[in-house]
């Protein structure tokens, strides 16, 4: 069963739109967390709030998460251009972003799970544990979304590369 290049491009564009949604949701979550961190609502004061954020790596993760959301939007735009202009090498560049996002999310998930398992923050109140859980579950969900998009992307882009090479072999060397 063969599929046309246009169908493969359309499937890739759907993946790019899913990646844009992933980027927007990442920006929304970490943007809200940035807002809530700088407007500390806990009754133990802003100094305690800053200490808590530093000790749990939440402030670092928020800053990296905002950068991650921006990169998702930029690389999704590059993927759209690559698919519309039939540039397989540019489409494969998206994979670098996906591996980076999975690596960063995986690192923070492992760190937070290890800290929770060692009762590292056992002197904090229930709200602190809820905040840890929010970051942990958000990281897991965002990583699973990225893995799904990445595995589907590899299949679609492999087929895209094959179709472009098959249909445009004589002009591939001169096409810049």
CSV table of N, CA and C in Angstrom, one decimal:
chain,number,residue,atom,x,y,z
A,1,UNK,N,0.9,-1.2,0.0
A,1,UNK,CA,0.0,0.0,0.0
A,1,UNK,C,0.9,1.2,0.0
A,2,UNK,N,0.7,2.0,-1.0
A,2,UNK,CA,1.6,3.2,-1.1
A,2,UNK,C,0.8,4.5,-0.7
A,3,UNK,N,1.5,5.4,-0.3
A,3,UNK,CA,0.8,6.7,0.1
A,3,UNK,C,1.5,7.8,-0.7
A,4,UNK,N,0.8,8.8,-1.0
A,4,UNK,CA,1.4,9.9,-1.8
A,4,UNK,C,2.2,10.8,-0.8
A,5,UNK,N,3.0,11.6,-1.4
A,5,UNK,CA,3.8,12.5,-0.7
A,5,UNK,C,3.0,13.5,0.0
A,6,UNK,N,1.9,13.9,-0.6
A,6,UNK,CA,1.0,14.9,0.0
A,6,UNK,C,0.4,14.4,1.3
A,7,UNK,N,0.0,13.1,1.3
A,7,UNK,CA,-0.6,12.5,2.5
A,7,UNK,C,0.5,12.5,3.7
A,8,UNK,N,1.7,12.1,3.3
A,8,UNK,CA,2.8,12.1,4.3
A,8,UNK,C,3.0,13.5,4.9
A,9,UNK,N,3.0,14.5,4.0
A,9,UNK,CA,3.2,15.9,4.4
A,9,UNK,C,2.1,16.3,5.3
A,10,UNK,N,0.9,16.0,5.0
A,10,UNK,CA,-0.3,16.3,5.8
A,10,UNK,C,-0.2,15.7,7.2
A,11,UNK,N,0.2,14.4,7.2
A,11,UNK,CA,0.4,13.7,8.5
A,11,UNK,C,1.5,14.4,9.3
A,12,UNK,N,2.6,14.8,8.7
A,12,UNK,CA,3.6,15.6,9.4
A,12,UNK,C,3.2,16.9,9.9
A,13,UNK,N,2.3,17.6,9.1
A,13,UNK,CA,1.8,18.9,9.6
A,13,UNK,C,0.9,18.7,10.8
A,14,UNK,N,0.1,17.6,10.8
A,14,UNK,CA,-0.7,17.3,12.0
A,14,UNK,C,0.3,17.1,13.2
A,15,UNK,N,1.4,16.4,13.0
A,15,UNK,CA,2.3,16.3,14.1
A,15,UNK,C,2.9,17.6,14.5
A,16,UNK,N,3.2,18.5,13.6
A,16,UNK,CA,3.7,19.8,13.9
A,16,UNK,C,2.7,20.6,14.7
A,17,UNK,N,1.4,20.5,14.4
A,17,UNK,CA,0.4,21.2,15.1
A,17,UNK,C,0.3,20.6,16.6
A,18,UNK,N,0.4,19.3,16.7
A,18,UNK,CA,0.5,18.7,18.0
A,18,UNK,C,1.7,19.2,18.8
A,19,UNK,N,2.8,19.4,18.1
A,19,UNK,CA,3.9,19.9,18.8
A,19,UNK,C,3.7,21.4,19.2
A,20,UNK,N,3.0,22.1,18.4
A,20,UNK,CA,2.7,23.5,18.8
A,20,UNK,C,1.8,23.5,20.0
A,21,UNK,N,0.8,22.6,20.1
A,21,UNK,CA,0.0,22.5,21.2
A,21,UNK,C,0.8,22.1,22.5
A,22,UNK,N,1.7,21.2,22.3
A,22,UNK,CA,2.6,20.8,23.3
A,22,UNK,C,3.4,22.0,23.8
A,23,UNK,N,3.9,22.8,22.9
A,23,UNK,CA,4.7,24.0,23.3
A,23,UNK,C,3.9,25.0,24.0
A,24,UNK,N,2.7,25.2,23.6
A,24,UNK,CA,1.8,26.2,24.2
A,24,UNK,C,1.4,25.7,25.6
A,25,UNK,N,1.1,24.4,25.8
A,25,UNK,CA,0.8,23.9,27.1
A,25,UNK,C,2.0,23.9,28.0
A,26,UNK,N,3.2,23.7,27.5
A,26,UNK,CA,4.4,23.8,28.3
A,26,UNK,C,4.6,25.3,28.8
A,27,UNK,N,4.4,26.2,27.8
A,27,UNK,CA,4.5,27.6,28.2
A,27,UNK,C,3.5,28.0,29.2
A,28,UNK,N,2.3,27.5,29.0
A,28,UNK,CA,1.2,27.9,29.9
A,28,UNK,C,1.5,27.4,31.3
A,29,UNK,N,1.8,26.1,31.5
A,29,UNK,CA,2.1,25.6,32.8
A,29,UNK,C,3.2,26.3,33.5
A,30,UNK,N,4.4,26.4,32.8
A,30,UNK,CA,5.5,27.0,33.5
A,30,UNK,C,5.4,28.5,33.6
A,31,UNK,N,4.6,29.2,32.7
A,31,UNK,CA,4.3,30.6,32.9
A,31,UNK,C,3.5,30.8,34.1
A,32,UNK,N,2.5,30.0,34.4
A,32,UNK,CA,1.7,30.1,35.6
A,32,UNK,C,2.5,29.8,36.8
A,33,UNK,N,3.4,28.8,36.7
A,33,UNK,CA,4.3,28.5,37.9
A,33,UNK,C,5.2,29.7,38.2
A,34,UNK,N,5.7,30.3,37.1
A,34,UNK,CA,6.6,31.5,37.3
A,34,UNK,C,5.8,32.6,38.0
A,35,UNK,N,4.6,32.8,37.6
A,35,UNK,CA,3.7,33.9,38.2
A,35,UNK,C,3.5,33.5,39.6
A,36,UNK,N,3.2,32.3,39.9
A,36,UNK,CA,2.9,31.9,41.3
A,36,UNK,C,4.1,31.9,42.2
A,37,UNK,N,5.3,31.7,41.6
A,37,UNK,CA,6.5,31.7,42.4
A,37,UNK,C,6.9,33.1,42.8
A,38,UNK,N,6.6,34.1,41.9
A,38,UNK,CA,7.0,35.4,42.3
A,38,UNK,C,5.9,36.1,43.1
A,39,UNK,N,4.8,35.5,43.2
A,39,UNK,CA,3.7,36.0,44.0
A,39,UNK,C,3.4,35.0,45.1
A,40,UNK,N,4.3,34.7,45.9
A,40,UNK,CA,4.3,33.7,46.9
A,40,UNK,C,3.0,33.9,47.8
A,41,UNK,N,2.2,32.9,47.9
A,41,UNK,CA,0.9,33.0,48.6
A,41,UNK,C,1.0,32.2,49.9
A,42,UNK,N,2.1,31.6,50.3
A,42,UNK,CA,2.2,30.8,51.5
A,42,UNK,C,2.4,31.7,52.7
A,43,UNK,N,1.9,31.3,53.8
A,43,UNK,CA,1.9,32.1,55.0
A,43,UNK,C,3.3,32.2,55.7
A,44,UNK,N,4.3,31.4,55.2
A,44,UNK,CA,5.6,31.4,55.9
A,44,UNK,C,6.5,32.5,55.3
A,45,UNK,N,6.1,33.3,54.3
A,45,UNK,CA,6.9,34.4,53.9
A,45,UNK,C,7.7,34.2,52.7
A,46,UNK,N,8.2,35.2,52.1
A,46,UNK,CA,8.9,35.2,50.8
A,46,UNK,C,10.2,34.5,50.9
A,47,UNK,N,10.9,34.7,52.1
A,47,UNK,CA,12.2,34.1,52.2
A,47,UNK,C,12.1,32.6,52.2
A,48,UNK,N,11.2,32.1,52.9
A,48,UNK,CA,10.9,30.6,52.9
A,48,UNK,C,10.5,30.1,51.6
A,49,UNK,N,9.8,30.9,50.9
A,49,UNK,CA,9.3,30.6,49.5
A,49,UNK,C,10.5,30.4,48.6
A,50,UNK,N,11.4,31.4,48.6
A,50,UNK,CA,12.6,31.4,47.8
A,50,UNK,C,13.5,30.2,48.2
A,51,UNK,N,13.6,29.9,49.4
A,51,UNK,CA,14.4,28.8,49.9
A,51,UNK,C,13.8,27.5,49.4
A,52,UNK,N,12.5,27.3,49.5
A,52,UNK,CA,11.8,26.1,49.0
A,52,UNK,C,12.0,25.9,47.5
A,53,UNK,N,11.9,27.0,46.8
A,53,UNK,CA,12.0,26.9,45.3
A,53,UNK,C,13.5,26.5,44.9
A,54,UNK,N,14.4,27.1,45.6
A,54,UNK,CA,15.8,26.8,45.3
A,54,UNK,C,16.1,25.3,45.7
A,55,UNK,N,15.7,24.9,46.8
A,55,UNK,CA,16.0,23.5,47.3
A,55,UNK,C,15.3,22.4,46.4
A,56,UNK,N,14.2,22.7,45.9
A,56,UNK,CA,13.5,21.7,45.1
A,56,UNK,C,13.8,21.8,43.6
A,57,UNK,N,14.6,22.7,43.2
A,57,UNK,CA,14.9,22.9,41.8
A,57,UNK,C,13.7,23.4,41.0
A,58,UNK,N,12.6,23.8,41.6
A,58,UNK,CA,11.4,24.3,40.9
A,58,UNK,C,11.7,25.6,40.2
A,59,UNK,N,12.5,26.5,40.7
A,59,UNK,CA,12.7,27.7,40.0
A,59,UNK,C,13.6,27.5,38.8
A,60,UNK,N,14.6,26.6,38.9
A,60,UNK,CA,15.4,26.2,37.8
A,60,UNK,C,14.5,25.5,36.7
A,61,UNK,N,13.7,24.6,37.1
A,61,UNK,CA,12.8,23.9,36.2
A,61,UNK,C,11.8,24.9,35.5
A,62,UNK,N,11.3,25.8,36.2
A,62,UNK,CA,10.4,26.8,35.6
A,62,UNK,C,11.1,27.6,34.5
A,63,UNK,N,12.4,28.0,34.8
A,63,UNK,CA,13.1,28.8,33.8
A,63,UNK,C,13.4,27.9,32.6
A,64,UNK,N,13.9,26.7,32.8
A,64,UNK,CA,14.1,25.8,31.7
A,64,UNK,C,12.8,25.4,31.0
A,65,UNK,N,11.7,25.2,31.7
A,65,UNK,CA,10.5,24.9,31.1
A,65,UNK,C,10.0,26.0,30.1
A,66,UNK,N,10.2,27.2,30.5
A,66,UNK,CA,9.8,28.3,29.6
A,66,UNK,C,10.6,28.3,28.3
A,67,UNK,N,11.9,28.1,28.5
A,67,UNK,CA,12.7,27.9,27.3
A,67,UNK,C,12.3,26.7,26.4
A,68,UNK,N,12.0,25.7,27.1
A,68,UNK,CA,11.5,24.5,26.4
A,68,UNK,C,10.2,24.7,25.6
A,69,UNK,N,9.3,25.5,26.2
A,69,UNK,CA,8.1,25.8,25.4
A,69,UNK,C,8.4,26.7,24.2
A,70,UNK,N,9.3,27.7,24.4
A,70,UNK,CA,9.6,28.5,23.2
A,70,UNK,C,10.3,27.7,22.1
A,71,UNK,N,11.2,26.8,22.5
A,71,UNK,CA,11.9,25.9,21.6
A,71,UNK,C,10.9,25.0,20.8
A,72,UNK,N,9.9,24.5,21.6
A,72,UNK,CA,8.9,23.7,20.9
A,72,UNK,C,8.2,24.5,19.8
A,73,UNK,N,7.8,25.7,20.1
A,73,UNK,CA,7.2,26.5,19.1
A,73,UNK,C,8.1,26.8,17.9
A,74,UNK,N,9.3,27.1,18.2
A,74,UNK,CA,10.3,27.4,17.1
A,74,UNK,C,10.5,26.2,16.2
A,75,UNK,N,10.8,25.1,16.8
A,75,UNK,CA,11.1,23.9,16.1
A,75,UNK,C,9.9,23.3,15.3
A,76,UNK,N,8.7,23.5,15.9
A,76,UNK,CA,7.5,23.1,15.2
A,76,UNK,C,7.3,24.0,13.9
A,77,UNK,N,7.6,25.3,14.0
A,77,UNK,CA,7.6,26.1,12.8
A,77,UNK,C,8.6,25.7,11.8
A,78,UNK,N,9.8,25.3,12.2
A,78,UNK,CA,10.8,24.8,11.3
A,78,UNK,C,10.3,23.5,10.6
A,79,UNK,N,9.7,22.7,11.4
A,79,UNK,CA,9.1,21.4,10.9
A,79,UNK,C,8.1,21.7,9.8
A,80,UNK,N,7.2,22.7,10.0
A,80,UNK,CA,6.2,23.0,9.0
A,80,UNK,C,6.9,23.5,7.8
A,81,UNK,N,7.9,24.4,7.9
A,81,UNK,CA,8.6,24.9,6.7
A,81,UNK,C,9.3,23.7,6.0
A,82,UNK,N,9.9,22.8,6.7
A,82,UNK,CA,10.6,21.7,6.1
A,82,UNK,C,9.7,20.8,5.3
A,83,UNK,N,8.5,20.6,5.9
A,83,UNK,CA,7.5,19.7,5.2
A,83,UNK,C,7.0,20.4,4.0
A,84,UNK,N,6.7,21.6,4.1
A,84,UNK,CA,6.1,22.3,2.9
A,84,UNK,C,7.1,22.6,1.8
A,85,UNK,N,8.3,22.7,2.1
A,85,UNK,CA,9.4,22.9,1.1
A,85,UNK,C,10.1,21.7,0.7
A,86,UNK,N,9.7,20.5,1.2
A,86,UNK,CA,10.2,19.2,0.9
A,86,UNK,C,11.7,19.2,1.2
A,87,UNK,N,12.1,19.5,2.4
A,87,UNK,CA,13.5,19.5,2.9
A,87,UNK,C,13.6,18.4,4.0
A,88,UNK,N,14.0,17.2,3.7
A,88,UNK,CA,14.1,16.2,4.7
A,88,UNK,C,15.1,16.4,5.7
A,89,UNK,N,16.3,17.0,5.3
A,89,UNK,CA,17.3,17.2,6.3
A,89,UNK,C,16.9,18.2,7.4
A,90,UNK,N,16.1,19.2,7.0
A,90,UNK,CA,15.6,20.2,7.9
A,90,UNK,C,14.5,19.6,8.8
A,91,UNK,N,13.7,18.6,8.3
A,91,UNK,CA,12.7,18.0,9.1
A,91,UNK,C,13.4,17.1,10.2
A,92,UNK,N,14.5,16.4,9.8
A,92,UNK,CA,15.2,15.6,10.8
A,92,UNK,C,15.8,16.4,11.9
A,93,UNK,N,16.0,17.7,11.7
A,93,UNK,CA,16.6,18.6,12.7
A,93,UNK,C,15.6,18.7,13.9
A,94,UNK,N,14.3,18.5,13.7
A,94,UNK,CA,13.4,18.5,14.8
A,94,UNK,C,13.7,17.5,15.9
A,95,UNK,N,14.3,16.4,15.4
A,95,UNK,CA,14.6,15.3,16.4
A,95,UNK,C,15.5,15.7,17.5
A,96,UNK,N,16.4,16.7,17.2
A,96,UNK,CA,17.3,17.2,18.2
A,96,UNK,C,16.6,17.8,19.4
A,97,UNK,N,15.5,18.6,19.0
A,97,UNK,CA,14.7,19.2,20.1
A,97,UNK,C,14.0,18.2,20.9
A,98,UNK,N,13.4,17.2,20.2
A,98,UNK,CA,12.7,16.2,20.9
A,98,UNK,C,13.5,15.4,21.9
A,99,UNK,N,14.7,15.0,21.5
A,99,UNK,CA,15.7,14.3,22.4
A,99,UNK,C,16.1,15.2,23.5
A,100,UNK,N,16.3,16.5,23.3
A,100,UNK,CA,16.6,17.4,24.4
A,100,UNK,C,15.5,17.6,25.4
A,101,UNK,N,14.3,17.7,24.9
A,101,UNK,CA,13.1,17.8,25.8
A,101,UNK,C,13.0,16.6,26.6
A,102,UNK,N,13.1,15.4,26.0
A,102,UNK,CA,12.9,14.2,26.8
A,102,UNK,C,14.1,14.0,27.8
A,103,UNK,N,15.3,14.4,27.4
A,103,UNK,CA,16.4,14.4,28.3
A,103,UNK,C,16.3,15.3,29.5
A,104,UNK,N,15.9,16.5,29.3
A,104,UNK,CA,15.7,17.5,30.4
A,104,UNK,C,14.5,17.0,31.3
A,105,UNK,N,13.4,16.7,30.7
A,105,UNK,CA,12.3,16.2,31.6
A,105,UNK,C,12.6,14.9,32.3
A,106,UNK,N,13.3,14.0,31.7
A,106,UNK,CA,13.7,12.8,32.4
A,106,UNK,C,14.7,13.1,33.5
A,107,UNK,N,15.6,14.0,33.4
A,107,UNK,CA,16.5,14.4,34.4
A,107,UNK,C,15.7,14.9,35.7
A,108,UNK,N,14.8,15.8,35.4
A,108,UNK,CA,14.1,16.4,36.6
A,108,UNK,C,13.2,15.4,37.2
A,109,UNK,N,12.6,14.5,36.4
A,109,UNK,CA,11.7,13.5,37.0
A,109,UNK,C,12.5,12.6,37.9
A,110,UNK,N,13.6,12.1,37.4
A,110,UNK,CA,14.5,11.2,38.2
A,110,UNK,C,14.9,11.9,39.5
A,111,UNK,N,15.3,13.2,39.4
A,111,UNK,CA,15.8,13.9,40.6
A,111,UNK,C,14.6,14.0,41.6
A,112,UNK,N,13.4,14.4,41.2
A,112,UNK,CA,12.3,14.6,42.1
A,112,UNK,C,11.8,13.3,42.7
A,113,UNK,N,11.8,12.2,41.9
A,113,UNK,CA,11.4,10.9,42.4
A,113,UNK,C,12.4,10.5,43.5
A,114,UNK,N,13.7,10.7,43.3
A,114,UNK,CA,14.7,10.3,44.3
A,114,UNK,C,14.6,11.1,45.5
A,115,UNK,N,14.3,12.4,45.4
A,115,UNK,CA,14.1,13.2,46.6
A,115,UNK,C,12.9,12.8,47.4
A,116,UNK,N,11.8,12.5,46.7
A,116,UNK,CA,10.6,12.1,47.3
A,116,UNK,C,10.8,10.7,48.0
A,117,UNK,N,11.6,9.9,47.4
A,117,UNK,CA,11.7,8.5,48.0
A,117,UNK,C,12.6,8.6,49.3
A,118,UNK,N,13.5,9.6,49.4
A,118,UNK,CA,14.4,9.8,50.5
A,118,UNK,C,13.8,10.7,51.6
A,119,UNK,N,12.5,11.1,51.4
A,119,UNK,CA,11.9,12.0,52.3
A,119,UNK,C,12.8,13.2,52.6
A,120,UNK,N,13.3,13.7,51.5
A,120,UNK,CA,14.3,14.8,51.6
A,120,UNK,C,13.7,16.1,52.2
A,121,UNK,N,12.4,16.3,51.9
A,121,UNK,CA,11.7,17.5,52.4
A,121,UNK,C,10.6,17.2,53.4
A,122,UNK,N,10.9,16.4,54.3
A,122,UNK,CA,9.9,15.9,55.2
A,122,UNK,C,9.4,16.9,56.2
A,123,UNK,N,10.1,18.0,56.4
A,123,UNK,CA,9.7,19.0,57.3
A,123,UNK,C,8.7,20.0,56.7
A,124,UNK,N,8.4,19.9,55.4
A,124,UNK,CA,7.5,20.9,54.8
A,124,UNK,C,6.1,20.5,55.0
A,125,UNK,N,5.2,21.4,54.8
A,125,UNK,CA,3.8,21.1,55.0
A,125,UNK,C,3.2,20.4,53.7
A,126,UNK,N,1.9,20.2,53.8
A,126,UNK,CA,1.2,19.4,52.8
A,126,UNK,C,1.2,20.2,51.4
A,127,UNK,N,1.1,21.5,51.5
A,127,UNK,CA,1.1,22.3,50.2
A,127,UNK,C,2.4,22.1,49.5
A,128,UNK,N,3.5,21.9,50.2
A,128,UNK,CA,4.8,21.7,49.5
A,128,UNK,C,4.8,20.4,48.8
A,129,UNK,N,4.2,19.4,49.4
A,129,UNK,CA,4.2,18.1,48.8
A,129,UNK,C,3.3,18.1,47.6
A,130,UNK,N,2.2,18.8,47.7
A,130,UNK,CA,1.3,19.0,46.5
A,130,UNK,C,2.0,19.7,45.4
A,131,UNK,N,2.8,20.7,45.7
A,131,UNK,CA,3.6,21.4,44.7
A,131,UNK,C,4.6,20.4,44.0
A,132,UNK,N,5.2,19.6,44.8
A,132,UNK,CA,6.2,18.6,44.2
A,132,UNK,C,5.4,17.7,43.3
A,133,UNK,N,4.3,17.2,43.7
A,133,UNK,CA,3.5,16.3,42.9
A,133,UNK,C,3.0,17.0,41.6
A,134,UNK,N,2.7,18.2,41.6
A,134,UNK,CA,2.2,18.9,40.4
A,134,UNK,C,3.4,19.0,39.4
A,135,UNK,N,4.6,19.3,39.9
A,135,UNK,CA,5.7,19.3,39.0
A,135,UNK,C,6.1,18.0,38.5
A,136,UNK,N,6.0,17.0,39.3
A,136,UNK,CA,6.3,15.6,38.9
A,136,UNK,C,5.3,15.1,37.9
A,137,UNK,N,4.0,15.2,38.1
A,137,UNK,CA,3.0,14.8,37.1
A,137,UNK,C,3.0,15.6,35.8
A,138,UNK,N,3.3,16.9,35.9
A,138,UNK,CA,3.4,17.7,34.7
A,138,UNK,C,4.6,17.2,33.9
A,139,UNK,N,5.7,17.0,34.5
A,139,UNK,CA,6.9,16.5,33.8
A,139,UNK,C,6.6,15.1,33.1
A,140,UNK,N,5.9,14.3,33.8
A,140,UNK,CA,5.6,12.9,33.3
A,140,UNK,C,4.7,13.1,32.1
A,141,UNK,N,3.7,13.9,32.2
A,141,UNK,CA,2.7,14.0,31.1
A,141,UNK,C,3.4,14.7,29.9
A,142,UNK,N,4.2,15.7,30.1
A,142,UNK,CA,4.8,16.4,29.0
A,142,UNK,C,5.8,15.5,28.3
A,143,UNK,N,6.5,14.7,29.1
A,143,UNK,CA,7.5,13.7,28.5
A,143,UNK,C,6.8,12.6,27.7
A,144,UNK,N,5.7,12.1,28.2
A,144,UNK,CA,4.9,11.1,27.5
A,144,UNK,C,4.4,11.7,26.1
A,145,UNK,N,3.9,12.9,26.2
A,145,UNK,CA,3.4,13.6,25.0
A,145,UNK,C,4.6,13.7,24.0
A,146,UNK,N,5.7,14.1,24.4
A,146,UNK,CA,6.9,14.3,23.5
A,146,UNK,C,7.3,13.0,23.0
A,147,UNK,N,7.3,11.9,23.8
A,147,UNK,CA,7.7,10.6,23.3
A,147,UNK,C,6.8,10.1,22.2
A,148,UNK,N,5.5,10.3,22.4
A,148,UNK,CA,4.5,9.9,21.4
A,148,UNK,C,4.7,10.6,20.1
A,149,UNK,N,4.9,12.0,20.2
A,149,UNK,CA,5.1,12.8,19.0
A,149,UNK,C,6.4,12.3,18.3
A,150,UNK,N,7.5,12.1,19.1
A,150,UNK,CA,8.8,11.7,18.6
A,150,UNK,C,8.7,10.4,17.9
A,151,UNK,N,8.1,9.4,18.4
A,151,UNK,CA,8.1,8.1,17.8
A,151,UNK,C,7.2,8.1,16.5
A,152,UNK,N,6.1,8.8,16.5
A,152,UNK,CA,5.3,9.0,15.3
A,152,UNK,C,6.1,9.8,14.3
A,153,UNK,N,6.8,10.8,14.8
A,153,UNK,CA,7.5,11.7,13.9
A,153,UNK,C,8.6,10.9,13.1
A,154,UNK,N,9.3,10.0,13.8
A,154,UNK,CA,10.3,9.2,13.2
A,154,UNK,C,9.8,8.3,12.0
A,155,UNK,N,8.6,7.8,12.2
A,155,UNK,CA,8.0,7.0,11.2
A,155,UNK,C,7.6,7.9,10.0
A,156,UNK,N,6.9,9.0,10.3
A,156,UNK,CA,6.4,9.9,9.3
A,156,UNK,C,7.6,10.5,8.5
A,157,UNK,N,8.6,10.9,9.2
A,157,UNK,CA,9.7,11.6,8.5
A,157,UNK,C,10.6,10.6,7.8
A,158,UNK,N,10.7,9.4,8.2
A,158,UNK,CA,11.4,8.4,7.4
A,158,UNK,C,10.6,8.1,6.1
A,159,UNK,N,9.3,8.0,6.2
A,159,UNK,CA,8.5,7.9,4.9
A,159,UNK,C,8.6,9.1,4.1
A,160,UNK,N,8.6,10.3,4.7
A,160,UNK,CA,8.7,11.6,4.0
A,160,UNK,C,10.1,11.6,3.3
A,161,UNK,N,11.2,11.3,3.9
A,161,UNK,CA,12.5,11.3,3.3
A,161,UNK,C,12.5,10.3,2.1
A,162,UNK,N,11.9,9.1,2.3
A,162,UNK,CA,11.9,8.1,1.2
A,162,UNK,C,11.1,8.7,0.0
A,163,UNK,N,10.0,9.2,0.3
A,163,UNK,CA,9.1,9.7,-0.8
A,163,UNK,C,9.8,10.9,-1.6
A,164,UNK,N,10.4,11.8,-0.8
A,164,UNK,CA,11.1,12.9,-1.5
A,164,UNK,C,12.2,12.4,-2.3
A,165,UNK,N,13.0,11.5,-1.8
A,165,UNK,CA,14.2,11.0,-2.5
A,165,UNK,C,13.7,10.2,-3.7
A,166,UNK,N,12.6,9.5,-3.6
A,166,UNK,CA,12.1,8.7,-4.7
A,166,UNK,C,11.6,9.6,-5.8
A,167,UNK,N,10.9,10.6,-5.5
A,167,UNK,CA,10.3,11.5,-6.5
A,167,UNK,C,11.2,12.5,-7.1
A,168,UNK,N,12.3,12.9,-6.3
A,168,UNK,CA,13.1,14.0,-6.8
A,168,UNK,C,14.6,13.7,-6.8
A,169,UNK,N,14.9,12.5,-7.1
A,169,UNK,CA,16.3,12.1,-7.1
A,169,UNK,C,17.2,12.9,-8.0
A,170,UNK,N,16.9,13.2,-9.2
A,170,UNK,CA,17.8,14.0,-10.1
A,170,UNK,C,18.1,15.4,-9.6
A,171,UNK,N,17.1,16.0,-8.9
A,171,UNK,CA,17.3,17.4,-8.5
A,171,UNK,C,17.7,17.6,-7.1
A,172,UNK,N,18.0,16.5,-6.3
A,172,UNK,CA,18.3,16.6,-4.9
A,172,UNK,C,19.6,17.3,-4.7
A,173,UNK,N,20.6,17.1,-5.5
A,173,UNK,CA,21.9,17.7,-5.3
A,173,UNK,C,22.0,19.2,-5.6
A,174,UNK,N,21.1,19.6,-6.6
A,174,UNK,CA,21.1,21.0,-6.9
A,174,UNK,C,20.1,21.8,-6.1
A,175,UNK,N,19.2,21.2,-5.4
A,175,UNK,CA,18.2,21.9,-4.6
A,175,UNK,C,18.8,22.4,-3.3
A,176,UNK,N,18.8,23.6,-3.1
A,176,UNK,CA,19.4,24.2,-1.9
A,176,UNK,C,18.3,24.6,-0.9
